[in-house]
Amino acid sequence: MSVARIVSALQFCPGGCVFGPPARRDTAPSLQSRALNMLLRLLPIKKQLASVEAVQAHVQKLALAPASFEPTGLGRGVEATLTKMGGWPVYYTAPSSGHEGCNYVMFLHGGGFINEIVPAHWRFVGEMTRKARVCCVVPIYPLAPRATAKDVVPGDGGAVAHAARGRRACKGHGSWQFRRRGARARCVSVAA
C-alpha cells in the first residue's frame, strides 16, 4: 500500500461523517500526500535498500555500531520496566497511574529486522500506553546478521505466550514479581 493511500485513508472525514453518512470522498491522493511521497523518494533509505549489495553493506555497518534501544520519548504518565526473556531485552510499559485490569499489547517495532527500534516507535508506544490505557510488551529482538527468522519468531511467540499467561497478575512468572506500592500495582524485574 502506498503512502498516498495510507495518508488519504487517515484524513479527517469532512462533512460530519460521525453524525451522518460519510461525505463522498475524492479517491485521488491529496496534495499533501503527493508532496510526502516526493519527500520520501529523497530519503537515503531508498539508496540503502536499492540492491542486495546495498542492504548487505547497510547491515554490516549497523552490526559494527549497533543503535541504542533505550526507551526515549515515552512521555509523561508512562513507566517502562526492562527484563530479559530468552536472552532478549523486553520492555513493559504501563500507565504511571496504575495498570490493574489493563489489556496488553505486543509491539514489534519496524525496521525490517535490520534496523533497531527508534524514538518514533517509542513515542507511539508511549502514546498508546497513555491514551488507550494498555500495557505494552516491547521485545528488542536480535537483528540480522546475528539472528534469523528461525531465532526471532519462536522468541516473539514466547513473549506473546508469557504476556497472555500471566502479565495481568505478573505472579512470579520467570524473572518477574508483582509488587504493590500504595494504590499502584506494577511489575518489576528481579535479578534472575
PDB file of C-alpha atoms in Angstrom:
ATOM      1  CA  MET A   1       0.000   0.000   0.000  1.00  0.00           C
ATOM      2  CA  SER A   2       1.428   3.378  -0.953  1.00  0.00           C
ATOM      3  CA  VAL A   3       1.967   6.206   1.483  1.00  0.00           C
ATOM      4  CA  ALA A   4      -0.529   8.213  -0.556  1.00  0.00           C
ATOM      5  CA  ARG A   5      -3.298   5.708   0.127  1.00  0.00           C
ATOM      6  CA  ILE A   6      -2.445   5.481   3.833  1.00  0.00           C
ATOM      7  CA  VAL A   7      -2.446   9.270   4.254  1.00  0.00           C
ATOM      8  CA  SER A   8      -5.631   9.527   2.186  1.00  0.00           C
ATOM      9  CA  ALA A   9      -7.347   6.869   4.301  1.00  0.00           C
ATOM     10  CA  LEU A  10      -6.413   8.653   7.539  1.00  0.00           C
ATOM     11  CA  GLN A  11      -7.584  12.128   6.543  1.00  0.00           C
ATOM     12  CA  PHE A  12     -10.320  13.704   8.644  1.00  0.00           C
ATOM     13  CA  CYS A  13     -13.775  12.977   7.286  1.00  0.00           C
ATOM     14  CA  PRO A  14     -15.256  16.329   6.108  1.00  0.00           C
ATOM     15  CA  GLY A  15     -18.956  16.923   6.326  1.00  0.00           C
ATOM     16  CA  GLY A  16     -19.503  15.341   9.737  1.00  0.00           C
ATOM     17  CA  CYS A  17     -19.376  11.613   8.990  1.00  0.00           C
ATOM     18  CA  VAL A  18     -19.671  10.963  12.736  1.00  0.00           C
ATOM     19  CA  PHE A  19     -23.275  12.201  12.824  1.00  0.00           C
ATOM     20  CA  GLY A  20     -24.373  11.343   9.341  1.00  0.00           C
ATOM     21  CA  PRO A  21     -23.432   9.379   6.282  1.00  0.00           C
ATOM     22  CA  PRO A  22     -19.842   9.799   5.169  1.00  0.00           C
ATOM     23  CA  ALA A  23     -19.273  12.558   2.679  1.00  0.00           C
ATOM     24  CA  ARG A  24     -18.411  11.495  -0.858  1.00  0.00           C
ATOM     25  CA  ARG A  25     -14.646  11.318  -1.000  1.00  0.00           C
ATOM     26  CA  ASP A  26     -12.273  12.079  -3.788  1.00  0.00           C
ATOM     27  CA  THR A  27     -10.149   8.953  -4.262  1.00  0.00           C
ATOM     28  CA  ALA A  28      -7.227  10.831  -5.794  1.00  0.00           C
ATOM     29  CA  PRO A  29      -4.250  11.360  -3.467  1.00  0.00           C
ATOM     30  CA  SER A  30      -4.240  14.771  -1.795  1.00  0.00           C
ATOM     31  CA  LEU A  31      -1.644  17.431  -2.439  1.00  0.00           C
ATOM     32  CA  GLN A  32      -0.112  16.731   0.989  1.00  0.00           C
ATOM     33  CA  SER A  33       0.110  13.033   0.195  1.00  0.00           C
ATOM     34  CA  ARG A  34       1.777  13.614  -3.150  1.00  0.00           C
ATOM     35  CA  ALA A  35       4.255  16.039  -1.517  1.00  0.00           C
ATOM     36  CA  LEU A  36       5.057  13.469   1.180  1.00  0.00           C
ATOM     37  CA  ASN A  37       5.707  10.806  -1.477  1.00  0.00           C
ATOM     38  CA  MET A  38       8.107  13.173  -3.257  1.00  0.00           C
ATOM     39  CA  LEU A  39       9.974  13.856   0.001  1.00  0.00           C
ATOM     40  CA  LEU A  40      10.208  10.148   0.818  1.00  0.00           C
ATOM     41  CA  ARG A  41      11.877   9.497  -2.537  1.00  0.00           C
ATOM     42  CA  LEU A  42      14.702  11.835  -1.469  1.00  0.00           C
ATOM     43  CA  LEU A  43      15.482   9.980   1.764  1.00  0.00           C
ATOM     44  CA  PRO A  44      18.608   7.809   1.931  1.00  0.00           C
ATOM     45  CA  ILE A  45      16.535   4.726   2.840  1.00  0.00           C
ATOM     46  CA  LYS A  46      15.842   4.204  -0.854  1.00  0.00           C
ATOM     47  CA  LYS A  47      19.585   4.027  -1.527  1.00  0.00           C
ATOM     48  CA  GLN A  48      20.130   1.668   1.423  1.00  0.00           C
ATOM     49  CA  LEU A  49      17.588  -0.782   0.021  1.00  0.00           C
ATOM     50  CA  ALA A  50      18.298  -0.325  -3.698  1.00  0.00           C
ATOM     51  CA  SER A  51      20.161  -3.616  -4.169  1.00  0.00           C
ATOM     52  CA  VAL A  52      21.241  -6.745  -2.325  1.00  0.00           C
ATOM     53  CA  GLU A  53      24.761  -5.345  -2.053  1.00  0.00           C
ATOM     54  CA  ALA A  54      23.474  -2.055  -0.604  1.00  0.00           C
ATOM     55  CA  VAL A  55      21.379  -3.893   2.013  1.00  0.00           C
ATOM     56  CA  GLN A  56      24.316  -6.125   2.968  1.00  0.00           C
ATOM     57  CA  ALA A  57      26.595  -3.099   3.342  1.00  0.00           C
ATOM     58  CA  HIS A  58      23.953  -1.344   5.476  1.00  0.00           C
ATOM     59  CA  VAL A  59      23.526  -4.431   7.699  1.00  0.00           C
ATOM     60  CA  GLN A  60      27.308  -4.738   8.177  1.00  0.00           C
ATOM     61  CA  LYS A  61      27.561  -1.042   9.069  1.00  0.00           C
ATOM     62  CA  LEU A  62      24.787  -1.417  11.669  1.00  0.00           C
ATOM     63  CA  ALA A  63      26.367  -4.571  13.098  1.00  0.00           C
ATOM     64  CA  LEU A  64      29.631  -2.700  13.715  1.00  0.00           C
ATOM     65  CA  ALA A  65      27.926   0.178  15.555  1.00  0.00           C
ATOM     66  CA  PRO A  66      24.589  -1.022  16.975  1.00  0.00           C
ATOM     67  CA  ALA A  67      21.997   1.639  17.761  1.00  0.00           C
ATOM     68  CA  SER A  68      20.597   2.141  21.236  1.00  0.00           C
ATOM     69  CA  PHE A  69      17.244   0.570  22.016  1.00  0.00           C
ATOM     70  CA  GLU A  70      16.613   2.507  25.244  1.00  0.00           C
ATOM     71  CA  PRO A  71      13.065   3.870  25.513  1.00  0.00           C
ATOM     72  CA  THR A  72      13.272   7.550  24.660  1.00  0.00           C
ATOM     73  CA  GLY A  73      10.303   9.822  24.179  1.00  0.00           C
ATOM     74  CA  LEU A  74       7.674   7.784  26.052  1.00  0.00           C
ATOM     75  CA  GLY A  75       6.387  10.997  27.594  1.00  0.00           C
ATOM     76  CA  ARG A  76       4.782  11.692  30.937  1.00  0.00           C
ATOM     77  CA  GLY A  77       2.483   9.242  32.596  1.00  0.00           C
ATOM     78  CA  VAL A  78       4.256   6.130  31.292  1.00  0.00           C
ATOM     79  CA  GLU A  79       6.683   3.911  33.170  1.00  0.00           C
ATOM     80  CA  ALA A  80       8.938   1.375  31.491  1.00  0.00           C
ATOM     81  CA  THR A  81      10.449  -1.716  33.036  1.00  0.00           C
ATOM     82  CA  LEU A  82      13.226  -3.789  31.488  1.00  0.00           C
ATOM     83  CA  THR A  83      13.644  -7.527  31.873  1.00  0.00           C
ATOM     84  CA  LYS A  84      15.258 -10.340  29.897  1.00  0.00           C
ATOM     85  CA  MET A  85      13.360 -13.172  28.283  1.00  0.00           C
ATOM     86  CA  GLY A  86      15.285 -15.874  26.458  1.00  0.00           C
ATOM     87  CA  GLY A  87      18.344 -13.623  26.483  1.00  0.00           C
ATOM     88  CA  TRP A  88      16.494 -10.727  24.844  1.00  0.00           C
ATOM     89  CA  PRO A  89      15.754  -7.393  26.474  1.00  0.00           C
ATOM     90  CA  VAL A  90      11.986  -6.950  26.830  1.00  0.00           C
ATOM     91  CA  TYR A  91      10.387  -3.697  27.942  1.00  0.00           C
ATOM     92  CA  TYR A  92       6.987  -3.449  29.569  1.00  0.00           C
ATOM     93  CA  THR A  93       5.285  -0.061  29.568  1.00  0.00           C
ATOM     94  CA  ALA A  94       2.344   0.825  31.766  1.00  0.00           C
ATOM     95  CA  PRO A  95       0.380   3.918  32.732  1.00  0.00           C
ATOM     96  CA  SER A  96       2.052   5.529  35.755  1.00  0.00           C
ATOM     97  CA  SER A  97      -1.330   5.890  37.405  1.00  0.00           C
ATOM     98  CA  GLY A  98      -1.582   2.108  37.752  1.00  0.00           C
ATOM     99  CA  HIS A  99      -2.426  -0.657  35.364  1.00  0.00           C
ATOM    100  CA  GLU A 100      -4.574  -3.198  37.159  1.00  0.00           C
ATOM    101  CA  GLY A 101      -7.061  -4.590  34.688  1.00  0.00           C
ATOM    102  CA  CYS A 102      -5.224  -3.118  31.678  1.00  0.00           C
ATOM    103  CA  ASN A 103      -5.087  -5.057  28.451  1.00  0.00           C
ATOM    104  CA  TYR A 104      -1.714  -5.986  26.968  1.00  0.00           C
ATOM    105  CA  VAL A 105      -0.408  -5.121  23.522  1.00  0.00           C
ATOM    106  CA  MET A 106       2.625  -6.753  21.951  1.00  0.00           C
ATOM    107  CA  PHE A 107       4.558  -4.148  19.964  1.00  0.00           C
ATOM    108  CA  LEU A 108       7.017  -5.451  17.367  1.00  0.00           C
ATOM    109  CA  HIS A 109       8.893  -2.453  16.051  1.00  0.00           C
ATOM    110  CA  GLY A 110       9.514  -1.921  12.375  1.00  0.00           C
ATOM    111  CA  GLY A 111      12.921  -1.882  10.780  1.00  0.00           C
ATOM    112  CA  GLY A 112      12.852  -4.931   8.546  1.00  0.00           C
ATOM    113  CA  PHE A 113      14.878  -6.996  11.060  1.00  0.00           C
ATOM    114  CA  ILE A 114      17.933  -4.903  10.242  1.00  0.00           C
ATOM    115  CA  ASN A 115      17.177  -1.571  11.968  1.00  0.00           C
ATOM    116  CA  GLU A 116      16.759  -1.134  15.724  1.00  0.00           C
ATOM    117  CA  ILE A 117      13.726   0.424  17.398  1.00  0.00           C
ATOM    118  CA  VAL A 118      13.816   4.236  17.058  1.00  0.00           C
ATOM    119  CA  PRO A 119      12.420   7.133  19.132  1.00  0.00           C
ATOM    120  CA  ALA A 120       9.360   7.419  16.855  1.00  0.00           C
ATOM    121  CA  HIS A 121       8.406   3.842  17.794  1.00  0.00           C
ATOM    122  CA  TRP A 122       8.832   4.682  21.489  1.00  0.00           C
ATOM    123  CA  ARG A 123       6.673   7.809  21.106  1.00  0.00           C
ATOM    124  CA  PHE A 124       3.959   5.636  19.555  1.00  0.00           C
ATOM    125  CA  VAL A 125       4.244   3.093  22.396  1.00  0.00           C
ATOM    126  CA  GLY A 126       4.033   5.910  24.964  1.00  0.00           C
ATOM    127  CA  GLU A 127       1.016   7.442  23.270  1.00  0.00           C
ATOM    128  CA  MET A 128      -0.736   4.077  23.033  1.00  0.00           C
ATOM    129  CA  THR A 129       0.038   3.259  26.667  1.00  0.00           C
ATOM    130  CA  ARG A 130      -1.222   6.622  27.865  1.00  0.00           C
ATOM    131  CA  LYS A 131      -4.312   7.123  25.717  1.00  0.00           C
ATOM    132  CA  ALA A 132      -5.558   3.531  25.404  1.00  0.00           C
ATOM    133  CA  ARG A 133      -4.521   2.663  28.991  1.00  0.00           C
ATOM    134  CA  VAL A 134      -2.795  -0.541  27.924  1.00  0.00           C
ATOM    135  CA  CYS A 135       0.446  -2.206  28.935  1.00  0.00           C
ATOM    136  CA  CYS A 136       2.806  -2.705  26.015  1.00  0.00           C
ATOM    137  CA  VAL A 137       5.231  -5.599  25.732  1.00  0.00           C
ATOM    138  CA  VAL A 138       8.158  -4.481  23.559  1.00  0.00           C
ATOM    139  CA  PRO A 139      10.696  -7.218  22.820  1.00  0.00           C
ATOM    140  CA  ILE A 140      14.026  -5.991  21.490  1.00  0.00           C
ATOM    141  CA  TYR A 141      14.700  -8.879  19.182  1.00  0.00           C
ATOM    142  CA  PRO A 142      18.107  -9.630  17.696  1.00  0.00           C
ATOM    143  CA  LEU A 143      18.719  -8.207  14.248  1.00  0.00           C
ATOM    144  CA  ALA A 144      20.359  -9.579  11.132  1.00  0.00           C
ATOM    145  CA  PRO A 145      23.049 -10.808  10.693  1.00  0.00           C
ATOM    146  CA  ARG A 146      23.225 -12.006  14.334  1.00  0.00           C
ATOM    147  CA  ALA A 147      19.837 -13.743  14.069  1.00  0.00           C
ATOM    148  CA  THR A 148      17.398 -15.090  11.511  1.00  0.00           C
ATOM    149  CA  ALA A 149      13.651 -15.681  11.490  1.00  0.00           C
ATOM    150  CA  LYS A 150      14.395 -19.139  12.898  1.00  0.00           C
ATOM    151  CA  ASP A 151      15.694 -17.398  16.038  1.00  0.00           C
ATOM    152  CA  VAL A 152      13.287 -14.458  16.251  1.00  0.00           C
ATOM    153  CA  VAL A 153       9.853 -15.964  15.564  1.00  0.00           C
ATOM    154  CA  PRO A 154       9.887 -18.508  18.426  1.00  0.00           C
ATOM    155  CA  GLY A 155      11.139 -15.803  20.803  1.00  0.00           C
ATOM    156  CA  ASP A 156       8.343 -13.421  19.838  1.00  0.00           C
ATOM    157  CA  GLY A 157       5.884 -16.283  20.240  1.00  0.00           C
ATOM    158  CA  GLY A 158       7.291 -16.963  23.694  1.00  0.00           C
ATOM    159  CA  ALA A 159       6.859 -13.313  24.662  1.00  0.00           C
ATOM    160  CA  VAL A 160       3.237 -13.396  23.470  1.00  0.00           C
ATOM    161  CA  ALA A 161       2.569 -16.596  25.422  1.00  0.00           C
ATOM    162  CA  HIS A 162       4.235 -15.131  28.506  1.00  0.00           C
ATOM    163  CA  ALA A 163       2.142 -11.961  28.295  1.00  0.00           C
ATOM    164  CA  ALA A 164      -1.073 -13.915  27.728  1.00  0.00           C
ATOM    165  CA  ARG A 165      -0.332 -16.389  30.503  1.00  0.00           C
ATOM    166  CA  GLY A 166       0.255 -14.087  33.369  1.00  0.00           C
ATOM    167  CA  ARG A 167       1.137 -10.480  32.728  1.00  0.00           C
ATOM    168  CA  ARG A 168      -2.215  -9.365  34.144  1.00  0.00           C
ATOM    169  CA  ALA A 169      -1.133 -10.617  37.529  1.00  0.00           C
ATOM    170  CA  CYS A 170       2.644 -10.907  36.982  1.00  0.00           C
ATOM    171  CA  LYS A 171       2.693 -13.532  39.720  1.00  0.00           C
ATOM    172  CA  GLY A 172       6.275 -14.739  39.716  1.00  0.00           C
ATOM    173  CA  HIS A 173       6.484 -15.943  36.107  1.00  0.00           C
ATOM    174  CA  GLY A 174      10.123 -16.277  35.158  1.00  0.00           C
ATOM    175  CA  SER A 175      12.091 -13.332  36.496  1.00  0.00           C
ATOM    176  CA  TRP A 176       9.066 -11.185  37.361  1.00  0.00           C
ATOM    177  CA  GLN A 177       7.356 -10.363  40.608  1.00  0.00           C
ATOM    178  CA  PHE A 178       4.198  -8.447  41.334  1.00  0.00           C
ATOM    179  CA  ARG A 179       4.637  -5.579  43.794  1.00  0.00           C
ATOM    180  CA  ARG A 180       2.219  -3.091  45.220  1.00  0.00           C
ATOM    181  CA  ARG A 181       3.208   0.434  46.088  1.00  0.00           C
ATOM    182  CA  GLY A 182       0.373   2.248  47.786  1.00  0.00           C
ATOM    183  CA  ALA A 183      -2.609   2.120  45.473  1.00  0.00           C
ATOM    184  CA  ARG A 184      -0.428   1.351  42.447  1.00  0.00           C
ATOM    185  CA  ALA A 185       0.446  -2.088  41.258  1.00  0.00           C
ATOM    186  CA  ARG A 186       3.303  -2.728  38.903  1.00  0.00           C
ATOM    187  CA  CYS A 187       5.591  -5.443  37.652  1.00  0.00           C
ATOM    188  CA  VAL A 188       9.259  -5.125  38.424  1.00  0.00           C
ATOM    189  CA  SER A 189      12.125  -7.200  37.188  1.00  0.00           C
ATOM    190  CA  VAL A 190      14.078  -9.253  39.648  1.00  0.00           C
ATOM    191  CA  ALA A 191      17.633 -10.437  39.093  1.00  0.00           C
ATOM    192  CA  ALA A 192      17.482 -13.972  37.772  1.00  0.00           C
TER     193      ALA A 192
END
